[in-house]
Coordinates of C-alpha atoms (C1' of nucleotides) in Angstrom, one line a residue:
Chain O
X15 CA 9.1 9.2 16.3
X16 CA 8.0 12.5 15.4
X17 CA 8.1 12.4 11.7
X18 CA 7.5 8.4 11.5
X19 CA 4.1 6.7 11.3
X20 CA 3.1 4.0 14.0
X21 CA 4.0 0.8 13.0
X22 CA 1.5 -0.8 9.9
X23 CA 0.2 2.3 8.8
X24 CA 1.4 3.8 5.7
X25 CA 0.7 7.3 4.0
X26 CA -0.6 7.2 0.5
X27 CA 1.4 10.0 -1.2
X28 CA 0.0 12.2 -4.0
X29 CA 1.7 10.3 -6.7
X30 CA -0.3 7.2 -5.4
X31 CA -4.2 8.3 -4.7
X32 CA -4.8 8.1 -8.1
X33 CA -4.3 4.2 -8.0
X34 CA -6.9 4.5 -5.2
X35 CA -9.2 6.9 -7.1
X36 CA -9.2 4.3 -9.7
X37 CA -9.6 1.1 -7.5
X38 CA -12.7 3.0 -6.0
X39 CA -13.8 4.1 -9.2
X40 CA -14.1 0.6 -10.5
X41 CA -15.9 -0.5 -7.7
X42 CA -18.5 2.0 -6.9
X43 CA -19.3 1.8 -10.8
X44 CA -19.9 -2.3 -10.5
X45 CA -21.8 -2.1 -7.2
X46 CA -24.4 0.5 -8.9
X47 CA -24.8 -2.4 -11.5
X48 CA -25.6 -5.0 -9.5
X49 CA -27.3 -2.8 -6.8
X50 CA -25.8 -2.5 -3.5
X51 CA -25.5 0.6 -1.8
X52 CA -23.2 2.4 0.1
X53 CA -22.8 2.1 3.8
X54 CA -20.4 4.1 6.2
X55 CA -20.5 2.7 8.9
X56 CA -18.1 4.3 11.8
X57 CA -14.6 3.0 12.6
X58 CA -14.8 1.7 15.8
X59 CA -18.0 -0.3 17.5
X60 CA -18.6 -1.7 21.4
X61 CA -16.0 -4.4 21.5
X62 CA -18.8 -6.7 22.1
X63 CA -20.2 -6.6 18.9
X64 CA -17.0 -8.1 17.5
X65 CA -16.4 -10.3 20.3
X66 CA -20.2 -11.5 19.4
X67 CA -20.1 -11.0 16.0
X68 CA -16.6 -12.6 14.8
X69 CA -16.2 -15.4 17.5
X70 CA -14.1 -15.0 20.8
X71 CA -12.0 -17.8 20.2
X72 CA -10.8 -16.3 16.6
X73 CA -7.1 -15.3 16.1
X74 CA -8.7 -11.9 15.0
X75 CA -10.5 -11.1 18.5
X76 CA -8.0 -13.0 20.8
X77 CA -5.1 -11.2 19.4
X78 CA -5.6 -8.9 16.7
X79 CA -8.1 -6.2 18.2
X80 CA -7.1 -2.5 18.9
X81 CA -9.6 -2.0 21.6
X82 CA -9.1 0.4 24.6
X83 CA -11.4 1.9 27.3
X84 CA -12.9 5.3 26.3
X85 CA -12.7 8.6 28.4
X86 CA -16.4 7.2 29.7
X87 CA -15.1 4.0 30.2
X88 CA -16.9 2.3 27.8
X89 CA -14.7 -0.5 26.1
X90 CA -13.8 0.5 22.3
X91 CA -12.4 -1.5 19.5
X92 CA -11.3 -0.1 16.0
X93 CA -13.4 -2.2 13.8
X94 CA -11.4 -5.2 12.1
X95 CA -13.5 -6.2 9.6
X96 CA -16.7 -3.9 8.6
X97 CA -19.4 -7.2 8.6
X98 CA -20.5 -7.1 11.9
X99 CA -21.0 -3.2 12.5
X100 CA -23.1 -3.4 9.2
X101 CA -25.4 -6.1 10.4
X102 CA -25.5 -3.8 13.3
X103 CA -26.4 -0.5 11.2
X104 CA -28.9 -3.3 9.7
X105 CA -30.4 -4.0 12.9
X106 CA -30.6 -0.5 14.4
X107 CA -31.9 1.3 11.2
X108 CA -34.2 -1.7 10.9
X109 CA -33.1 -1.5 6.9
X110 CA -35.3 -4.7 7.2
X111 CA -38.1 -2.6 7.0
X112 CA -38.0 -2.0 3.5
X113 CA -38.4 -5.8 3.0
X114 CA -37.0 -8.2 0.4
X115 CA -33.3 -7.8 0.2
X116 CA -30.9 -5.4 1.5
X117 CA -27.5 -5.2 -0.3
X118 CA -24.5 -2.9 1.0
X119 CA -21.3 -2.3 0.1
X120 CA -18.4 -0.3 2.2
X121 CA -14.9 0.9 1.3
X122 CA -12.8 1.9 4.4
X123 CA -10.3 1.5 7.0
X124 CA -10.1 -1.6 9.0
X125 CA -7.5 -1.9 12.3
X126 CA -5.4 -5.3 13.0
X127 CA -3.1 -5.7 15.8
X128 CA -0.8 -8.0 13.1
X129 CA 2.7 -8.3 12.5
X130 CA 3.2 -6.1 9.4
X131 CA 4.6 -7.2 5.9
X132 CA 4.3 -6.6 2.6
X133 CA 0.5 -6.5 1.7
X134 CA -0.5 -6.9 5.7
X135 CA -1.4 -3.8 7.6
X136 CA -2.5 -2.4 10.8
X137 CA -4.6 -0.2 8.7
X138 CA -5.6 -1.7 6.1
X139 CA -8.4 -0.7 3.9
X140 CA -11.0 -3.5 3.0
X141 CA -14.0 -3.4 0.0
X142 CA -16.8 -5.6 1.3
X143 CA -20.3 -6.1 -0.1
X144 CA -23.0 -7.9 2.0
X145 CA -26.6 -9.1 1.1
X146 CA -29.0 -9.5 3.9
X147 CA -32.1 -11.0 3.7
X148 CA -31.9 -13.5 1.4
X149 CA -31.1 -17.6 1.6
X150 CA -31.5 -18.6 -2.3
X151 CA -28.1 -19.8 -3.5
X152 CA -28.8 -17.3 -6.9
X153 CA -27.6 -14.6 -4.0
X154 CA -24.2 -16.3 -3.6
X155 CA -23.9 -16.6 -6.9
X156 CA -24.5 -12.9 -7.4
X157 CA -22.2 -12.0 -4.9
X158 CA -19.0 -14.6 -6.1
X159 CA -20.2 -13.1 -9.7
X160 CA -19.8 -9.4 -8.2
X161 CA -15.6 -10.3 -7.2
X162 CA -15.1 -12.1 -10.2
X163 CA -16.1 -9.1 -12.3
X164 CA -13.8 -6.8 -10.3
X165 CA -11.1 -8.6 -10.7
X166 CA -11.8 -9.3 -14.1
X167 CA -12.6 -5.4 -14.7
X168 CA -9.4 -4.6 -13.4
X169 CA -7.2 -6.9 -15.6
X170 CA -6.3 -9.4 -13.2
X171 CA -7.1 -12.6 -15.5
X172 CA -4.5 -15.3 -13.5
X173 CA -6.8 -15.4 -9.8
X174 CA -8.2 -18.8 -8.3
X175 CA -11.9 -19.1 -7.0
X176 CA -12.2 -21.7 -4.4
X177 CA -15.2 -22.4 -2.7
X178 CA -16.6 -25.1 -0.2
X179 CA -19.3 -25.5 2.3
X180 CA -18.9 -25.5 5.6
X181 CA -22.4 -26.8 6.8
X182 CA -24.5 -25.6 9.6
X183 CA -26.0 -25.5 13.0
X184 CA -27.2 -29.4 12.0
X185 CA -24.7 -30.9 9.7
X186 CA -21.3 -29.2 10.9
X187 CA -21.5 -30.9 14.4
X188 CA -21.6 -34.1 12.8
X189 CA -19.1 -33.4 10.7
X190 CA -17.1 -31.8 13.3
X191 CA -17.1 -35.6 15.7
X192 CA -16.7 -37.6 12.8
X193 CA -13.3 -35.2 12.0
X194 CA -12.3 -35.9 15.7
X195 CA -12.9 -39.6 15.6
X196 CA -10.8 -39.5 12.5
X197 CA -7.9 -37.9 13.8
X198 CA -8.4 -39.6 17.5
X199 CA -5.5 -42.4 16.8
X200 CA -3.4 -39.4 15.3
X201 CA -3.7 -36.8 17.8
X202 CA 0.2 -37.2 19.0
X203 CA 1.2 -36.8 15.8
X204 CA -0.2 -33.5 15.2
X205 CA 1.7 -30.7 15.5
X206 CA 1.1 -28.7 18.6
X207 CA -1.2 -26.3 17.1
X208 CA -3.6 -28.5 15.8
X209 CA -3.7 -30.6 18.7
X210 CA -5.2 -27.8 20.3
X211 CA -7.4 -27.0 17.3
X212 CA -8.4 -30.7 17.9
X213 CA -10.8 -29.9 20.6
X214 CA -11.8 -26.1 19.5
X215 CA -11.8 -26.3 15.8
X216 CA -11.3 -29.3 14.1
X217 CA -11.8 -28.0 11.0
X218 CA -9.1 -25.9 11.1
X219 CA -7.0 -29.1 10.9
X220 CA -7.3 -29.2 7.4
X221 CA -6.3 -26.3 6.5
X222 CA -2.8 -26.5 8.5
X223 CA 0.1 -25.9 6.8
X224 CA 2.3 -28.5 8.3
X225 CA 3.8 -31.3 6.2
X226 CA 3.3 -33.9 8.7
X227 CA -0.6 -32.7 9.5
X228 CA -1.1 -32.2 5.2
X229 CA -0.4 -36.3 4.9
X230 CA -2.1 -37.0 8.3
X231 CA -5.3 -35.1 6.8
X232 CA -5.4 -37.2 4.0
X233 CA -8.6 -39.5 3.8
X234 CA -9.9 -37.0 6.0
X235 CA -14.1 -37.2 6.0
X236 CA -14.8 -34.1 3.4
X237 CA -17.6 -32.0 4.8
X238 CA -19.1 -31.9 1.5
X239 CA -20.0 -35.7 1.8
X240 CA -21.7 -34.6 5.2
X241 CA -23.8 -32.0 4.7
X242 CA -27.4 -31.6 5.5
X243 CA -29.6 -32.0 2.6
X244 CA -30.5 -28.2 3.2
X245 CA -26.6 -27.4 3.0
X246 CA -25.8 -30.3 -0.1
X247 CA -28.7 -28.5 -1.7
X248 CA -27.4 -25.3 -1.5
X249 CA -24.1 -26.1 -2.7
X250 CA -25.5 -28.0 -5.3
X251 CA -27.8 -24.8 -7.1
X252 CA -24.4 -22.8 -6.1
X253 CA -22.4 -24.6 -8.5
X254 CA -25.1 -24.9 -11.3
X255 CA -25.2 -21.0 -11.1
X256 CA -21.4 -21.0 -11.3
X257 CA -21.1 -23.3 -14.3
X258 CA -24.3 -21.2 -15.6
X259 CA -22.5 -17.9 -15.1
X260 CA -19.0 -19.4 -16.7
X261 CA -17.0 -19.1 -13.4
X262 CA -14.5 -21.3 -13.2
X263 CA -13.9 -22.7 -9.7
X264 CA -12.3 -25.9 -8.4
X265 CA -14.1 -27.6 -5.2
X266 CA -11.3 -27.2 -2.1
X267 CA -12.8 -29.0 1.1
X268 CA -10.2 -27.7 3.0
X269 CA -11.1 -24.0 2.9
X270 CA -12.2 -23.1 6.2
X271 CA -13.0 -19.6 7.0
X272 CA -11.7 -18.1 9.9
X273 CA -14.6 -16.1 11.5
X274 CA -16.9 -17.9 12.9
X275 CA -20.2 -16.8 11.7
X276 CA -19.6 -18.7 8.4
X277 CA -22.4 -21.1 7.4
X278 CA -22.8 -22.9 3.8
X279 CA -20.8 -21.2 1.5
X280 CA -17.1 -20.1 2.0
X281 CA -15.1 -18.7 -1.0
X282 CA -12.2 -17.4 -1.7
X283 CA -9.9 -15.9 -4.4
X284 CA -6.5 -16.3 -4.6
X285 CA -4.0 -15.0 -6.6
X286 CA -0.8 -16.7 -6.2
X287 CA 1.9 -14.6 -6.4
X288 CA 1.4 -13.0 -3.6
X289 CA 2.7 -15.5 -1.5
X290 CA 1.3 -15.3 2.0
X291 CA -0.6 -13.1 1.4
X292 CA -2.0 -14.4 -1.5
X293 CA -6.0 -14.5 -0.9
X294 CA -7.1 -11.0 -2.4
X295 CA -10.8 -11.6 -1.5
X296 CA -12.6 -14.0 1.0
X297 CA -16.5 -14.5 1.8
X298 CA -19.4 -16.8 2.6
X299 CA -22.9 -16.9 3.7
X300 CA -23.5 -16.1 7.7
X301 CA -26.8 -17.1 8.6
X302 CA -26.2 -17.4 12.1
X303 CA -25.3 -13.9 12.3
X304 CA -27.9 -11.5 12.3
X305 CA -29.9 -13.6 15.2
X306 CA -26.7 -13.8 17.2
X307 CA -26.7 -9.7 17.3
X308 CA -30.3 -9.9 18.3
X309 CA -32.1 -10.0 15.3
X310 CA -34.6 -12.3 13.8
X311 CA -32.9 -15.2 12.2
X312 CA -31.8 -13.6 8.8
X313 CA -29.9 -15.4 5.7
X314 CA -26.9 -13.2 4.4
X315 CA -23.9 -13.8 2.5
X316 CA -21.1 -11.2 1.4
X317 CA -17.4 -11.2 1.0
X318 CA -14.5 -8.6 1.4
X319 CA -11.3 -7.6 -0.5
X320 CA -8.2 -6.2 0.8
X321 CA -7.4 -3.2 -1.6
X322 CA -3.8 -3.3 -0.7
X323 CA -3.6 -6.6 -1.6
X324 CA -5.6 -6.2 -5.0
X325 CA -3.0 -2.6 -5.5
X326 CA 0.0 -5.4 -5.1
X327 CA -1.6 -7.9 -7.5
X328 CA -2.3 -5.0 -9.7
X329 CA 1.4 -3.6 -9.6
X330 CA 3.0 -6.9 -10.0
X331 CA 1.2 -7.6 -13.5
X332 CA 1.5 -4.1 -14.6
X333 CA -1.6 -2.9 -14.6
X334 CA -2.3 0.1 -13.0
X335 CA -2.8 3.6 -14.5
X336 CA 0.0 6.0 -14.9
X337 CA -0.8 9.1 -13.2
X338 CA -1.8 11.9 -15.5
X339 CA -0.7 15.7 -15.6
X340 CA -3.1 18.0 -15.2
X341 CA -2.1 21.5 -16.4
X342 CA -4.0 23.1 -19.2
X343 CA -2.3 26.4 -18.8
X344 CA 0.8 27.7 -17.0
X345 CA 2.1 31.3 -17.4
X346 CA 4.8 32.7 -17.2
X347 CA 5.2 36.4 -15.7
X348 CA 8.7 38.1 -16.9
X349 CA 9.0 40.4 -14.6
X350 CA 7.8 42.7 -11.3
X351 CA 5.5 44.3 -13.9
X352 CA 3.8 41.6 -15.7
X353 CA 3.4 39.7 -12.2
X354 CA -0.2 41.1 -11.5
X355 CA -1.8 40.8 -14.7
X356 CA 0.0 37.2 -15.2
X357 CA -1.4 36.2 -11.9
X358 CA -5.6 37.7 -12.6
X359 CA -5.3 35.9 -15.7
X360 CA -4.8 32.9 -13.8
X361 CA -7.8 33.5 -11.8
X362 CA -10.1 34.4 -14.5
X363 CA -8.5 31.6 -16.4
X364 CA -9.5 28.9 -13.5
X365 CA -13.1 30.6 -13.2
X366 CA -13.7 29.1 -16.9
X367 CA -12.6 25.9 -15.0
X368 CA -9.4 25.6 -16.6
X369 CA -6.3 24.5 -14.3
X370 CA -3.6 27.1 -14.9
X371 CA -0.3 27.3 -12.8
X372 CA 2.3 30.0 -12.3
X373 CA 5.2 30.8 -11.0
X374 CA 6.1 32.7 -8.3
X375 CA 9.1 32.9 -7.7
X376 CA 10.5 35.2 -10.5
X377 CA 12.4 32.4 -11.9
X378 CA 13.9 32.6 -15.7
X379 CA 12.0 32.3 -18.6
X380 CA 13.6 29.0 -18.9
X381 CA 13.2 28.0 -15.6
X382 CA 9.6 28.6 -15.9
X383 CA 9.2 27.0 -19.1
X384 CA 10.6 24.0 -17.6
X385 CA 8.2 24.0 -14.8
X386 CA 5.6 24.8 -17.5
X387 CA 6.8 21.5 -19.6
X388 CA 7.2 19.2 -16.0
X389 CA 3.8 20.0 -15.1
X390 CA 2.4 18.8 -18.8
X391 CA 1.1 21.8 -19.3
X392 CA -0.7 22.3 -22.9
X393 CA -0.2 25.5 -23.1
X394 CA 2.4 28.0 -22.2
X395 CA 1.4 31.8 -22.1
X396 CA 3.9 34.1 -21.7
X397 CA 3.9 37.7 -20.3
X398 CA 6.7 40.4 -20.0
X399 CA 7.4 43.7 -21.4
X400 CA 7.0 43.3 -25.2
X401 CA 3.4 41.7 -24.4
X402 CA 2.3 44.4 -21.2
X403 CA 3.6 47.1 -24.8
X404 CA 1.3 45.4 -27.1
X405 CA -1.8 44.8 -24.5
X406 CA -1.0 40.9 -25.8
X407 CA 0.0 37.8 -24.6
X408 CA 2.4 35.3 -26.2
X409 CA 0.7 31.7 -26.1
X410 CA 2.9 28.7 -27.2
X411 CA 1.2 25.4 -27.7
X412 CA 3.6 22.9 -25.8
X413 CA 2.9 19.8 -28.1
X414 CA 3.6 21.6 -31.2
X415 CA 5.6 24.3 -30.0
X416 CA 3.5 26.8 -32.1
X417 CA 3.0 30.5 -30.6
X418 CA 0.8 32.9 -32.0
X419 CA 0.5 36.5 -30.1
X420 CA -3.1 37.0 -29.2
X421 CA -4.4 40.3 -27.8
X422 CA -5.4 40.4 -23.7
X423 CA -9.0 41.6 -24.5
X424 CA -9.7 38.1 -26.5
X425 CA -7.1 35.6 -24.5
X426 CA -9.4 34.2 -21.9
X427 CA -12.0 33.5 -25.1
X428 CA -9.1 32.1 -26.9
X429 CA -7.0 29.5 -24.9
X430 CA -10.5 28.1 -23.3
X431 CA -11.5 27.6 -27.1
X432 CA -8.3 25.9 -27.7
X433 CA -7.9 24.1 -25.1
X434 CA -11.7 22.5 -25.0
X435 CA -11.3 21.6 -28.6
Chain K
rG11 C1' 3.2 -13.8 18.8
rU12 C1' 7.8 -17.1 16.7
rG13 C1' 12.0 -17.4 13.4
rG14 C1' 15.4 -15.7 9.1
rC15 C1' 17.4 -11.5 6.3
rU16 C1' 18.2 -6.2 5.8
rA17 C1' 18.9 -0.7 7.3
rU18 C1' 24.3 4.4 3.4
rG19 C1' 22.0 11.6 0.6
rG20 C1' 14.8 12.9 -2.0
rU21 C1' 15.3 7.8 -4.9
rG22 C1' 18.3 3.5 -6.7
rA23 C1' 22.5 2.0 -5.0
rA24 C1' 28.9 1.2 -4.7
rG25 C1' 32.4 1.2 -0.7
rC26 C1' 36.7 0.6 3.2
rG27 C1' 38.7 -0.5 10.4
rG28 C1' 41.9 5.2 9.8
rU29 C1' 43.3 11.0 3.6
rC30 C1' 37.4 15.0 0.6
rA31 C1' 32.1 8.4 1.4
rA32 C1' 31.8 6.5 -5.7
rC33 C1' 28.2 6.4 -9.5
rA34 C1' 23.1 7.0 -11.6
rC35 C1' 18.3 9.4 -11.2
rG36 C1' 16.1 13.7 -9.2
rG37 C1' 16.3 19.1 -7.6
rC38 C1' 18.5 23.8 -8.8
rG39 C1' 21.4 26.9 -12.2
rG40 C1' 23.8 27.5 -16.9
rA41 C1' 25.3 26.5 -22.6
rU42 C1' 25.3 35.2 -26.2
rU43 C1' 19.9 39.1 -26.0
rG44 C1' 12.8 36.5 -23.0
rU45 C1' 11.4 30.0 -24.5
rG46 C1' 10.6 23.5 -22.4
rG47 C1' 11.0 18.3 -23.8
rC48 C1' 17.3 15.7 -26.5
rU49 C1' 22.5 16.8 -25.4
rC50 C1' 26.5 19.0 -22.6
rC51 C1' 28.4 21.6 -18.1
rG52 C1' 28.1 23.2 -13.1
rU53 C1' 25.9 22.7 -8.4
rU54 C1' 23.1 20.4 -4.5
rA55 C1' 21.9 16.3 -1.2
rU56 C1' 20.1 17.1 8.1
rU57 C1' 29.7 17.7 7.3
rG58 C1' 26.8 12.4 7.2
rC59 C1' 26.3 6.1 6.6
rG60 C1' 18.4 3.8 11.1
rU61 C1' 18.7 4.9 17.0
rG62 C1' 21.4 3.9 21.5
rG63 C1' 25.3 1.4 23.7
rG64 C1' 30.1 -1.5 23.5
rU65 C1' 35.0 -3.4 21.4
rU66 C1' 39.2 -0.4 19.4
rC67 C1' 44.4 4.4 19.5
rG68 C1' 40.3 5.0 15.8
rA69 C1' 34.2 2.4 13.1
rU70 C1' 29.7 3.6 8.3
rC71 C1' 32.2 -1.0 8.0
rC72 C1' 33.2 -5.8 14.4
rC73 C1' 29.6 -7.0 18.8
rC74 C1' 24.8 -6.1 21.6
rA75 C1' 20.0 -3.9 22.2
rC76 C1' 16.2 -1.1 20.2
rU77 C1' 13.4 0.6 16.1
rA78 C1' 11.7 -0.1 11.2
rG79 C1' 11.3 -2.8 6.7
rU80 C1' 11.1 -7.6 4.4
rC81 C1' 10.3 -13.0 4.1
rA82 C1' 8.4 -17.5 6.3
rC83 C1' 5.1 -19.5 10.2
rC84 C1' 0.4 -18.2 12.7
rC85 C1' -3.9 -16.1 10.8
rC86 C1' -6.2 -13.3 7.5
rA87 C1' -8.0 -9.2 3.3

RNA sequence: GUGGCUAUGGUGAAGCGGUCAACACGGCGGAUUGUGGCUCCGUUAUUGCGUGGGUUCGAUCCCCACUAGUCACCCCA
């Protein structure tokens, strides 16, 4: 127990952060272009807000929610997804104020009480953008454009947008009884699970992965031929911006998302290989949301990404960066005598911003040059008797295996001229 | 939460109911005087085979539980 981790979490080791660093790198740099800003928002909220926020009869707060009772006895629960606490942050810090749009984007932790596998965490870290304050389908657009560039950016050519709409307050009740009169003569044929999603989700029917339900669903009413005219419309200017923006997509009417503050548009990317856990990046519009944490009623529409899941894709097709070395400098002390000297010149060398290593354990020459060659260091600079004699350092270029013998009172000049060349 | 599979040194892995548990990589050291990357040699790896029980004269190999990983379902990122 000691030296293990809790079950689901999983330490990123040195040899991996830079996989991160790159992930992160890639996305800050995109969000800057199309202009959402950071938010940190903190990692755990009132359990209300996601009991509010999410839906209380979603797998993700009926099951899935790390929450606890603080020392005050307050109820506390380690955010699951980061949506809710930043239409909360939105709220409080009345970012509304500014007026027009707000856009936001977060990288962080996120906590699910799930049953770990490959690509499924208890930690799990999630990139999410979110634009608040605006209803215009361009908006969604922007947003699906924002994944599909990341993706893109990062290599990751063979991914699947799907998208649907799922209605709203007006049309999806409609929708939602003429899905119920549909399946009313085929309820006992359901498997159990969806007979129970018969009376609280209906929708969630479709998206059952049950043989028997798949051909039962078949001639199902399509919530696309129900919408509002608000909603059809909507959906309509989505896909012209889609086409306009060369995003391919394919229409799936059984995409249901599983929060419930989805209205309109629900997207998703998928990149098969993954198997289950396959969808890499999932989003929508929530209109209903800001008003049901108080607000006014506010349009918004964002999506979030499952950076382990992205990391997995990545790996699978080969296309993350190798880690690089980072040594311009390691020297090698020969000798009690030389140790000193060896080990101020690789503080004075590091003040000019250089990384420089040594040894200290008083290994051999070869040892050390070993090291020297493991850590990729450029160069080698070598100290001992001769060179403490001569008031001169032996440096050996470790690419070309050159070595010239360059007097202490010019070295630091020197190998920060060579190296920065 | 349900079901299947798996669990050997830092890593990848062979193996058998009972002599020192292969091999490869890695680590460390060496191949004439103070020199790396290739090659060769030696050495090392909680005297040990996930943890705890049981069967047996005896188990790393058989059984059970637990834990963890993995896959599928559920759901999601």
């Amino acid at each position: 127990m000691l030296t293990t981790v809790p079950r689901g979490t999983k330490d990123i080791l040195p040899e991996n952060v830079h996989e991160w660093q790159y992930l992160e790198n890639k996305i800050r740099e995109l969000c800057l272009l199309y202009g959402f800003n950071e938010i940190r928002t903190p990692m755990f909220e009132h359990t209300e807000l996601f009991m509010r926020g999410i839906g209380e009869t979603t797998d993700v707060v009926e099951k899935e929610m790390y929450t606890f009772l603080d020392r005050g006895g307050r109820s506390i629960t380690l955010r699951p997804e980061n949506t809710a606490s930043a239409v909360r942050s939105y709220l409080q810090n009345k970012l509304y104020a500014d007026g027009g749009i707000t856009k936001l984007f977060y990288i962080g932790s996120m906590f699910r009480y799930d049953k770990p596998q490959a690509g499924r965490y208890r930690e799990f870290h999630q990139f999410g953008i979110e634009a608040i304050g605006e209803q215009s389908s361009l908006i969604d657009a922007e947003v699906i454009s924002l994944g599909a560039a990341l993706l893109k950016d990062l290599g990751l050519n063979d991914v699947l947008l799907k998208i649907n709409s799922v209605g709203c307050p007006k049309c999806r009740p409609v929708y939602r009884e003429k899905l119920q009169s549909f399946f009313k003569d085929k309820l006992t044929e359901l498997c159990n699970d969806c007979q129970s999603r018969y009376e609280r989700n209906p929708l969630r029917i479709l998206d059952c992965k049950n043989p028997h339900c798949k051909e039962l669903a078949e001639g199902a009413p399509k919530i696309t031929d129900c919408l509002c005219e608000e909603c059809a419309d909507h959906f309509d200017k989505l896909q012209d911006s889609l086409t306009n923006l060369g995003i391919d997509y394919i229409l799936d009417s059984h995409l249901v998302r599983g929060l419930d503050y989805y209205t309109k548009t629900a997207f998703e990317f998928k990149y098969l290989p993954l198997g289950a856990q396959s969808a890499i990046l999932g989003g929508g519009r929530y209109d209903g949301l800001i008003e049901e944490c108080g607000g006014n009623p506010t349009p918004a529409v964002g999506f979030a990404t499952g950076l382990e899941r992205v990391l997995l894709a990545l790996e699978t097709q080969k296309l993350l960066p190798p880690k690089n070395a980072y040594c311009d400098v390691f020297i090698i002390a020969m000798g009690k005598k030389a140790e000193q000297p060896a080990f101020k010149l690789l503080q004075q060398l590091r003040d000019k911003k250089l990384s420089a290593l040594m040894d200290y354990a008083g290994r051999s020459m070869k040892a050390q040059m070993k090291q020297a060659n493991k850590n990729g260091a450029k160069y080698a600079v070598i100290i001992g008797d001769d060179e403490l004699a001569n008031e001169s350092a032996t440096v050996r270029n470790m690419t070309d295996s050159a070595q010239t013998t360059v007097p202490f009172a010019s070295l630091i000049d020197k190998i920060t001229f060579e190296v920065n060349k």
